[in-house]
Amino acid sequence: MCSVMEVCHLKTGRWEQKPTTGNPPLGFVGYAAAAIGREIFYFGGLCGHDGCSHNSLYSFNVDTFNWKELSPTTFRHGPMMKAYCDMIAIKVNGEDYLVVIGGTGPSSNNKPKQPKTNEIHFYKLSTGGTGGSAFDIWIFDIINKSWKEL
């Protein structure tokens, strides 16, 4: 990611560069993205040195062009550090969720060690969320910006 976004004006087909504020995500290739309302959410990705994967979660507001880190990269909590996963936005009973599916990453950087694929994680944006692979469930608290394993 970078501190400039490329914006296409659909009516004219004209592109322009717009500067952003805040700190953009570390992963610049292989990240997952999904949009809810006026925000685009970014998860994971590779930063380009030594096969370094991330498990950070960021939001980008399309009105203010501001980046916001919701959960930092760490091997101590949350989904494994990974890239090339998918993320979709869903609504269940009126509540917004982000669902992270699959991906690959260096499981040696994750404690406890986790498999490289077949993970599904859910993030409930308003009050936290649930998620997990076959053996764990994680909640992401948007307000406190923290993960909790159930």
mmCIF file of C-alpha atoms in Angstrom:
data_model
loop_
_atom_site.group_PDB
_atom_site.id
_atom_site.type_symbol
_atom_site.label_atom_id
_atom_site.label_comp_id
_atom_site.label_asym_id
_atom_site.label_seq_id
_atom_site.Cartn_x
_atom_site.Cartn_y
_atom_site.Cartn_z
ATOM 1 C CA MET A 1 0.000 0.000 0.000
ATOM 2 C CA CYS A 2 1.075 3.547 -0.389
ATOM 3 C CA SER A 3 0.109 6.992 0.757
ATOM 4 C CA VAL A 4 -1.572 7.856 -2.562
ATOM 5 C CA MET A 5 -4.766 6.332 -3.973
ATOM 6 C CA GLU A 6 -5.629 6.175 -7.655
ATOM 7 C CA VAL A 7 -9.227 7.351 -8.154
ATOM 8 C CA CYS A 8 -11.220 6.782 -11.342
ATOM 9 C CA HIS A 9 -14.110 9.134 -12.100
ATOM 10 C CA LEU A 10 -16.544 6.752 -13.771
ATOM 11 C CA LYS A 11 -18.515 9.402 -15.687
ATOM 12 C CA THR A 12 -15.421 10.847 -17.372
ATOM 13 C CA GLY A 13 -13.056 7.869 -17.253
ATOM 14 C CA ARG A 14 -10.410 10.228 -15.848
ATOM 15 C CA TRP A 15 -7.921 9.018 -13.237
ATOM 16 C CA GLU A 16 -6.392 11.151 -10.505
ATOM 17 C CA GLN A 17 -4.016 10.594 -7.614
ATOM 18 C CA LYS A 18 -5.216 11.606 -4.158
ATOM 19 C CA PRO A 19 -2.985 11.655 -1.059
ATOM 20 C CA THR A 20 -4.058 9.699 2.011
ATOM 21 C CA THR A 21 -3.586 10.341 5.726
ATOM 22 C CA GLY A 22 -2.816 7.904 8.513
ATOM 23 C CA ASN A 23 -0.529 4.895 8.187
ATOM 24 C CA PRO A 24 -1.341 2.488 5.341
ATOM 25 C CA PRO A 25 -1.154 -1.308 5.813
ATOM 26 C CA LEU A 26 2.213 -3.085 5.741
ATOM 27 C CA GLY A 27 1.184 -5.693 3.187
ATOM 28 C CA PHE A 28 1.387 -4.355 -0.347
ATOM 29 C CA VAL A 29 0.797 -7.580 -2.290
ATOM 30 C CA GLY A 30 -1.454 -10.563 -1.649
ATOM 31 C CA TYR A 31 -3.724 -8.737 0.812
ATOM 32 C CA ALA A 32 -7.479 -9.289 1.022
ATOM 33 C CA ALA A 33 -9.986 -6.439 0.741
ATOM 34 C CA ALA A 34 -13.730 -5.975 1.200
ATOM 35 C CA ALA A 35 -15.968 -2.900 1.355
ATOM 36 C CA ILE A 36 -18.783 -2.048 3.741
ATOM 37 C CA GLY A 37 -20.502 1.283 3.209
ATOM 38 C CA ARG A 38 -17.906 4.032 2.771
ATOM 39 C CA GLU A 39 -14.992 1.977 4.137
ATOM 40 C CA ILE A 40 -12.660 -0.538 2.518
ATOM 41 C CA PHE A 41 -11.096 -3.106 4.851
ATOM 42 C CA TYR A 42 -7.665 -4.654 4.202
ATOM 43 C CA PHE A 43 -6.305 -7.817 5.843
ATOM 44 C CA GLY A 44 -2.856 -9.442 5.773
ATOM 45 C CA GLY A 45 -0.565 -9.518 2.770
ATOM 46 C CA LEU A 46 3.170 -9.614 2.096
ATOM 47 C CA CYS A 47 5.469 -6.632 2.616
ATOM 48 C CA GLY A 48 8.099 -7.724 0.092
ATOM 49 C CA HIS A 49 11.068 -8.776 2.221
ATOM 50 C CA ASP A 50 11.951 -12.279 3.436
ATOM 51 C CA GLY A 51 8.463 -13.666 2.723
ATOM 52 C CA CYS A 52 7.104 -11.558 5.590
ATOM 53 C CA SER A 53 3.321 -12.059 6.015
ATOM 54 C CA HIS A 54 0.964 -9.963 8.132
ATOM 55 C CA ASN A 55 -2.321 -10.421 9.995
ATOM 56 C CA SER A 56 -3.161 -6.762 10.496
ATOM 57 C CA LEU A 57 -6.617 -5.377 9.767
ATOM 58 C CA TYR A 58 -6.978 -1.809 8.429
ATOM 59 C CA SER A 59 -9.845 0.355 7.236
ATOM 60 C CA PHE A 60 -9.733 3.073 4.580
ATOM 61 C CA ASN A 61 -12.443 5.745 4.581
ATOM 62 C CA VAL A 62 -13.295 6.799 1.019
ATOM 63 C CA ASP A 63 -14.678 10.175 2.164
ATOM 64 C CA THR A 64 -11.711 11.300 4.285
ATOM 65 C CA PHE A 65 -8.985 9.238 2.545
ATOM 66 C CA ASN A 66 -7.755 8.228 5.997
ATOM 67 C CA TRP A 67 -6.177 4.881 6.944
ATOM 68 C CA LYS A 68 -6.936 3.408 10.368
ATOM 69 C CA GLU A 69 -5.270 0.359 11.908
ATOM 70 C CA LEU A 70 -7.891 -1.811 13.616
ATOM 71 C CA SER A 71 -5.609 -4.706 14.616
ATOM 72 C CA PRO A 72 -1.782 -4.742 14.370
ATOM 73 C CA THR A 73 0.355 -7.558 12.994
ATOM 74 C CA THR A 74 1.451 -9.953 15.726
ATOM 75 C CA PHE A 75 2.010 -13.673 16.150
ATOM 76 C CA ARG A 76 0.460 -13.497 19.634
ATOM 77 C CA HIS A 77 -3.205 -13.205 18.651
ATOM 78 C CA GLY A 78 -5.727 -13.345 15.874
ATOM 79 C CA PRO A 79 -5.648 -15.239 12.595
ATOM 80 C CA MET A 80 -2.312 -16.489 11.339
ATOM 81 C CA MET A 81 -0.043 -14.103 9.431
ATOM 82 C CA LYS A 82 -0.873 -14.802 5.808
ATOM 83 C CA ALA A 83 -1.368 -13.595 2.266
ATOM 84 C CA TYR A 84 -3.418 -14.601 -0.744
ATOM 85 C CA CYS A 85 -6.533 -15.207 1.324
ATOM 86 C CA ASP A 86 -9.980 -13.913 0.457
ATOM 87 C CA MET A 87 -12.232 -11.610 2.447
ATOM 88 C CA ILE A 88 -15.923 -10.918 1.937
ATOM 89 C CA ALA A 89 -18.374 -8.634 3.701
ATOM 90 C CA ILE A 90 -21.659 -10.144 4.834
ATOM 91 C CA LYS A 91 -24.659 -8.961 6.840
ATOM 92 C CA VAL A 92 -26.288 -11.303 9.360
ATOM 93 C CA ASN A 93 -29.365 -10.140 11.286
ATOM 94 C CA GLY A 94 -28.527 -6.533 10.415
ATOM 95 C CA GLU A 95 -24.915 -6.776 11.662
ATOM 96 C CA ASP A 96 -21.858 -6.365 9.410
ATOM 97 C CA TYR A 97 -19.140 -9.014 9.357
ATOM 98 C CA LEU A 98 -15.899 -9.569 7.484
ATOM 99 C CA VAL A 99 -15.079 -13.188 6.648
ATOM 100 C CA VAL A 100 -11.431 -14.155 5.991
ATOM 101 C CA ILE A 101 -11.001 -17.451 4.140
ATOM 102 C CA GLY A 102 -7.917 -19.555 3.343
ATOM 103 C CA GLY A 103 -4.551 -18.130 2.387
ATOM 104 C CA THR A 104 -0.937 -19.113 2.905
ATOM 105 C CA GLY A 105 1.676 -17.973 5.359
ATOM 106 C CA PRO A 106 4.711 -18.975 7.364
ATOM 107 C CA SER A 107 3.053 -20.960 10.136
ATOM 108 C CA SER A 108 6.390 -20.983 12.002
ATOM 109 C CA ASN A 109 5.756 -17.275 12.780
ATOM 110 C CA ASN A 110 2.416 -18.045 14.430
ATOM 111 C CA LYS A 111 2.041 -19.183 18.037
ATOM 112 C CA PRO A 112 0.439 -21.567 18.553
ATOM 113 C CA LYS A 113 1.345 -23.015 15.169
ATOM 114 C CA GLN A 114 -1.602 -22.978 12.766
ATOM 115 C CA PRO A 115 -2.203 -24.712 9.442
ATOM 116 C CA LYS A 116 -1.504 -22.752 6.268
ATOM 117 C CA THR A 117 -4.965 -23.153 4.730
ATOM 118 C CA ASN A 118 -8.560 -24.072 5.473
ATOM 119 C CA GLU A 119 -9.098 -21.267 7.975
ATOM 120 C CA ILE A 120 -12.245 -19.167 8.157
ATOM 121 C CA HIS A 121 -12.373 -16.088 10.432
ATOM 122 C CA PHE A 122 -15.377 -13.823 11.048
ATOM 123 C CA TYR A 123 -15.167 -10.195 12.244
ATOM 124 C CA LYS A 124 -18.303 -8.497 13.555
ATOM 125 C CA LEU A 125 -17.709 -4.816 12.905
ATOM 126 C CA SER A 126 -20.123 -3.224 15.365
ATOM 127 C CA THR A 127 -19.420 -5.192 18.533
ATOM 128 C CA GLY A 128 -16.568 -7.572 17.818
ATOM 129 C CA GLY A 129 -16.808 -10.897 16.064
ATOM 130 C CA THR A 130 -16.256 -14.586 15.989
ATOM 131 C CA GLY A 131 -14.006 -16.639 13.859
ATOM 132 C CA GLY A 132 -11.729 -19.561 13.753
ATOM 133 C CA SER A 133 -10.369 -22.595 12.086
ATOM 134 C CA ALA A 134 -11.302 -26.124 13.017
ATOM 135 C CA PHE A 135 -9.799 -25.717 16.497
ATOM 136 C CA ASP A 136 -10.153 -22.076 17.543
ATOM 137 C CA ILE A 137 -12.567 -19.148 17.670
ATOM 138 C CA TRP A 138 -11.458 -15.502 17.739
ATOM 139 C CA ILE A 139 -13.371 -12.278 18.469
ATOM 140 C CA PHE A 140 -12.126 -8.938 17.140
ATOM 141 C CA ASP A 141 -13.233 -5.950 19.224
ATOM 142 C CA ILE A 142 -13.395 -2.910 16.907
ATOM 143 C CA ILE A 143 -13.589 -0.400 19.764
ATOM 144 C CA ASN A 144 -10.670 -1.817 21.804
ATOM 145 C CA LYS A 145 -8.793 -2.961 18.674
ATOM 146 C CA SER A 146 -8.015 -6.329 20.216
ATOM 147 C CA TRP A 147 -8.444 -10.053 19.527
ATOM 148 C CA LYS A 148 -9.853 -12.483 22.049
ATOM 149 C CA GLU A 149 -9.782 -16.249 21.744
ATOM 150 C CA LEU A 150 -12.882 -17.989 23.054
#
